mmCIF file of C-alpha atoms and ligand atoms in Angstrom:
data_model
loop_
_atom_site.group_PDB
_atom_site.id
_atom_site.type_symbol
_atom_site.label_atom_id
_atom_site.label_comp_id
_atom_site.label_asym_id
_atom_site.label_seq_id
_atom_site.Cartn_x
_atom_site.Cartn_y
_atom_site.Cartn_z
ATOM 1 C CA UNK A 1 13.014 -46.690 24.535
ATOM 2 C CA UNK A 2 16.048 -46.302 23.685
ATOM 3 C CA UNK A 3 18.520 -44.431 23.188
ATOM 4 C CA UNK A 4 21.128 -44.920 20.074
ATOM 5 C CA UNK A 5 24.007 -43.873 18.183
ATOM 6 C CA UNK A 6 24.584 -43.191 14.370
ATOM 7 C CA UNK A 7 26.415 -41.264 12.488
ATOM 8 C CA UNK A 8 26.992 -40.189 8.205
ATOM 9 C CA UNK A 9 30.226 -40.963 7.062
ATOM 10 C CA UNK A 10 32.591 -38.778 5.055
ATOM 11 C CA UNK A 11 31.379 -40.267 1.821
ATOM 12 C CA UNK A 12 27.751 -39.984 2.914
ATOM 13 C CA UNK A 13 28.542 -36.334 3.367
ATOM 14 C CA UNK A 14 30.418 -35.569 0.278
ATOM 15 C CA UNK A 15 27.279 -37.251 -1.439
ATOM 16 C CA UNK A 16 24.656 -34.676 -0.203
ATOM 17 C CA UNK A 17 23.034 -37.318 2.014
ATOM 18 C CA UNK A 18 22.808 -36.054 5.293
ATOM 19 C CA UNK A 19 18.894 -35.396 5.092
ATOM 20 C CA UNK A 20 18.389 -38.138 3.824
ATOM 21 C CA UNK A 21 19.847 -40.294 6.641
ATOM 22 C CA UNK A 22 17.693 -38.156 8.788
ATOM 23 C CA UNK A 23 14.880 -38.868 6.845
ATOM 24 C CA UNK A 24 14.697 -42.027 6.919
ATOM 25 C CA UNK A 25 15.113 -42.113 10.957
ATOM 26 C CA UNK A 26 12.486 -39.620 11.585
ATOM 27 C CA UNK A 27 10.109 -41.392 9.161
ATOM 28 C CA UNK A 28 10.551 -44.979 11.328
ATOM 29 C CA UNK A 29 9.574 -43.187 14.047
ATOM 30 C CA UNK A 30 12.800 -42.501 15.716
ATOM 31 C CA UNK A 31 13.607 -38.457 17.256
ATOM 32 C CA UNK A 32 17.207 -36.652 16.859
ATOM 33 C CA UNK A 33 18.598 -35.593 20.271
ATOM 34 C CA UNK A 34 21.724 -34.950 19.323
ATOM 35 C CA UNK A 35 23.326 -33.805 16.367
ATOM 36 C CA UNK A 36 26.251 -31.658 14.855
ATOM 37 C CA UNK A 37 29.099 -32.035 12.029
ATOM 38 C CA UNK A 38 32.474 -32.072 12.815
ATOM 39 C CA UNK A 39 35.630 -33.792 11.776
ATOM 40 C CA UNK A 40 36.841 -36.295 14.058
ATOM 41 C CA UNK A 41 40.769 -36.506 15.854
ATOM 42 C CA UNK A 42 42.709 -39.627 15.260
ATOM 43 C CA UNK A 43 42.591 -39.945 18.179
ATOM 44 C CA UNK A 44 38.465 -39.985 18.384
ATOM 45 C CA UNK A 45 38.674 -41.897 14.889
ATOM 46 C CA UNK A 46 40.678 -44.767 17.132
ATOM 47 C CA UNK A 47 38.744 -44.803 20.072
ATOM 48 C CA UNK A 48 35.580 -45.136 18.441
ATOM 49 C CA UNK A 49 36.807 -47.919 16.147
ATOM 50 C CA UNK A 50 38.976 -49.441 18.622
ATOM 51 C CA UNK A 51 36.617 -52.948 18.626
ATOM 52 C CA UNK A 52 37.798 -53.616 15.401
ATOM 53 C CA UNK A 53 41.848 -53.190 15.960
ATOM 54 C CA UNK A 54 44.021 -55.866 14.520
ATOM 55 C CA UNK A 55 41.598 -56.666 11.821
ATOM 56 C CA UNK A 56 42.705 -57.160 8.211
ATOM 57 C CA UNK A 57 40.496 -53.463 7.583
ATOM 58 C CA UNK A 58 41.246 -52.007 10.801
ATOM 59 C CA UNK A 59 43.680 -48.948 9.117
ATOM 60 C CA UNK A 60 41.910 -48.219 5.970
ATOM 61 C CA UNK A 61 38.385 -47.925 8.214
ATOM 62 C CA UNK A 62 40.129 -44.934 10.587
ATOM 63 C CA UNK A 63 41.935 -43.425 7.644
ATOM 64 C CA UNK A 64 38.448 -43.165 5.379
ATOM 65 C CA UNK A 65 36.374 -41.836 8.833
ATOM 66 C CA UNK A 66 39.467 -39.118 9.080
ATOM 67 C CA UNK A 67 38.501 -38.398 5.345
ATOM 68 C CA UNK A 68 36.170 -35.878 5.348
ATOM 69 C CA UNK A 69 33.221 -34.594 8.072
ATOM 70 C CA UNK A 70 30.848 -36.650 9.098
ATOM 71 C CA UNK A 71 27.396 -35.558 11.562
ATOM 72 C CA UNK A 72 27.050 -37.660 14.095
ATOM 73 C CA UNK A 73 23.895 -38.219 16.050
ATOM 74 C CA UNK A 74 21.725 -39.576 18.967
ATOM 75 C CA UNK A 75 18.664 -40.940 18.189
ATOM 76 C CA UNK A 76 15.810 -42.389 20.632
ATOM 77 C CA UNK A 77 12.425 -43.959 20.604
ATOM 78 C CA UNK A 78 11.110 -47.412 20.513
ATOM 79 C CA UNK A 79 13.575 -50.514 20.108
ATOM 80 C CA UNK A 80 15.619 -47.945 18.449
ATOM 81 C CA UNK A 81 18.333 -49.505 18.270
ATOM 82 C CA UNK A 82 17.536 -52.522 16.103
ATOM 83 C CA UNK A 83 15.716 -49.949 14.010
ATOM 84 C CA UNK A 84 18.931 -48.123 12.972
ATOM 85 C CA UNK A 85 20.087 -51.322 11.813
ATOM 86 C CA UNK A 86 17.281 -51.968 10.243
ATOM 87 C CA UNK A 87 17.405 -48.622 8.324
ATOM 88 C CA UNK A 88 20.762 -48.376 7.334
ATOM 89 C CA UNK A 89 21.016 -52.184 5.635
ATOM 90 C CA UNK A 90 23.453 -54.243 5.606
ATOM 91 C CA UNK A 91 27.150 -53.514 6.038
ATOM 92 C CA UNK A 92 28.352 -54.845 3.053
ATOM 93 C CA UNK A 93 26.180 -52.543 0.501
ATOM 94 C CA UNK A 94 25.861 -55.582 -2.060
ATOM 95 C CA UNK A 95 23.961 -57.585 0.914
ATOM 96 C CA UNK A 96 21.766 -54.827 1.633
ATOM 97 C CA UNK A 97 18.420 -54.462 0.567
ATOM 98 C CA UNK A 98 17.134 -52.083 -1.652
ATOM 99 C CA UNK A 99 15.496 -49.626 0.339
ATOM 100 C CA UNK A 100 18.219 -49.130 2.895
ATOM 101 C CA UNK A 101 21.013 -46.443 3.254
ATOM 102 C CA UNK A 102 23.260 -48.631 2.134
ATOM 103 C CA UNK A 103 21.340 -50.967 -0.190
ATOM 104 C CA UNK A 104 20.558 -47.725 -2.186
ATOM 105 C CA UNK A 105 23.602 -45.241 -1.987
ATOM 106 C CA UNK A 106 26.768 -47.185 -0.815
ATOM 107 C CA UNK A 107 28.928 -49.684 -3.882
ATOM 108 C CA UNK A 108 31.731 -51.465 -1.047
ATOM 109 C CA UNK A 109 31.467 -52.551 1.755
ATOM 110 C CA UNK A 110 34.627 -49.444 3.022
ATOM 111 C CA UNK A 111 32.468 -46.914 1.891
ATOM 112 C CA UNK A 112 28.985 -47.628 3.633
ATOM 113 C CA UNK A 113 27.226 -43.896 4.089
ATOM 114 C CA UNK A 114 26.082 -44.768 7.983
ATOM 115 C CA UNK A 115 27.730 -45.968 11.537
ATOM 116 C CA UNK A 116 25.418 -47.602 13.727
ATOM 117 C CA UNK A 117 25.616 -48.941 17.299
ATOM 118 C CA UNK A 118 24.753 -52.085 17.549
ATOM 119 C CA UNK A 119 23.663 -52.187 20.861
ATOM 120 C CA UNK A 120 22.740 -50.684 23.751
ATOM 121 C CA UNK A 121 26.497 -51.379 25.086
ATOM 122 C CA UNK A 122 27.994 -49.274 22.156
ATOM 123 C CA UNK A 123 25.461 -46.484 22.692
ATOM 124 C CA UNK A 124 27.394 -45.390 25.378
ATOM 125 C CA UNK A 125 30.587 -46.050 24.573
ATOM 126 C CA UNK A 126 30.076 -44.194 21.227
ATOM 127 C CA UNK A 127 27.928 -41.532 22.474
ATOM 128 C CA UNK A 128 30.462 -39.629 24.820
ATOM 129 C CA UNK A 129 33.134 -39.674 22.138
ATOM 130 C CA UNK A 130 30.777 -36.879 20.443
ATOM 131 C CA UNK A 131 28.528 -35.639 23.445
ATOM 132 C CA UNK A 132 30.371 -36.261 26.237
ATOM 133 C CA UNK A 133 29.831 -31.945 27.027
ATOM 134 C CA UNK A 134 25.712 -32.725 26.292
ATOM 135 C CA UNK A 135 23.670 -32.344 29.479
ATOM 136 C CA UNK A 136 20.526 -33.705 28.312
ATOM 137 C CA UNK A 137 22.131 -36.278 26.406
ATOM 138 C CA UNK A 138 24.407 -37.979 29.426
ATOM 139 C CA UNK A 139 20.840 -37.667 31.460
ATOM 140 C CA UNK A 140 19.289 -40.172 29.060
ATOM 141 C CA UNK A 141 21.887 -42.890 28.425
ATOM 142 C CA UNK A 142 22.126 -42.466 32.418
ATOM 143 C CA UNK A 143 18.268 -43.579 32.858
ATOM 144 C CA UNK A 144 19.207 -46.417 30.430
HETATM 145 P P1 DAT B 1 28.941 -51.814 11.092
HETATM 146 O O1 DAT B 1 29.134 -50.848 10.506
HETATM 147 O O2 DAT B 1 27.779 -52.774 9.618
HETATM 148 O O3 DAT B 1 28.040 -52.155 12.303
HETATM 149 P P2 DAT B 1 31.512 -53.727 11.602
HETATM 150 O O4 DAT B 1 31.081 -53.127 12.534
HETATM 151 O O5 DAT B 1 31.486 -55.182 11.441
HETATM 152 O O6 DAT B 1 29.843 -52.665 10.372
HETATM 153 O O7 DAT B 1 32.385 -53.320 11.187
HETATM 154 C C1 DAT B 1 32.180 -51.286 10.987
HETATM 155 C C2 DAT B 1 33.068 -50.945 9.370
HETATM 156 O O8 DAT B 1 34.257 -51.120 8.732
HETATM 157 C C3 DAT B 1 32.001 -51.315 8.657
HETATM 158 O O9 DAT B 1 30.788 -49.973 8.663
HETATM 159 C C4 DAT B 1 32.892 -50.987 7.074
HETATM 160 C C5 DAT B 1 34.242 -51.862 8.347
HETATM 161 N N1 DAT B 1 34.192 -53.386 7.369
HETATM 162 C C6 DAT B 1 33.576 -54.129 8.023
HETATM 163 N N2 DAT B 1 33.881 -54.883 7.471
HETATM 164 C C7 DAT B 1 35.014 -54.810 6.747
HETATM 165 C C8 DAT B 1 35.609 -55.567 5.296
HETATM 166 N N3 DAT B 1 35.182 -57.382 5.368
HETATM 167 N N4 DAT B 1 36.771 -55.052 4.477
HETATM 168 C C9 DAT B 1 36.477 -53.519 4.906
HETATM 169 N N5 DAT B 1 36.032 -53.364 5.440
HETATM 170 C C10 DAT B 1 35.056 -54.067 6.962
HETATM 171 MG MG1 MG B 2 29.608 -51.815 13.844
#
């Protein structure tokens, strides 16, 4: 069993895709154990994307994630990290296969509907940015 992090980005929320994203994760056998609708602070946005600091797209990425509400979530299941990445599709929607969230609903790389942790290390770093006060999630993460 793995625990991972995903988030519907502002474009996904604006396009009424919150339910669609969750439906696809659940259909893939994943269980939602943490979920909320929230708006990031600049501080948290910069923390989430700290690994991209200095890249040419970093400023746009931070502005975009601050442009509206987001839906962060914690998911568990077998191979949860890889499953989330598979359900999301490739980073660039132009490369994303049909049947993936990004392949079906996104048009450009800067607005690609969902975020998903790329490793257990990333999940462990990203989840507390959003769910630090949740004891159940914290206990689950400590077991990973
Ligand atoms: P992913 O979201 O698939 O994990 P990533 O971690 O490499 O991809 O990048 C984080 C986000 O940054 C990505 O979802 C969209 C944006 N991004 C990545 N590469 C980009 C690029 N070349 N131009 C514009 N935005 C980019
Ligand atoms: Mg990433």
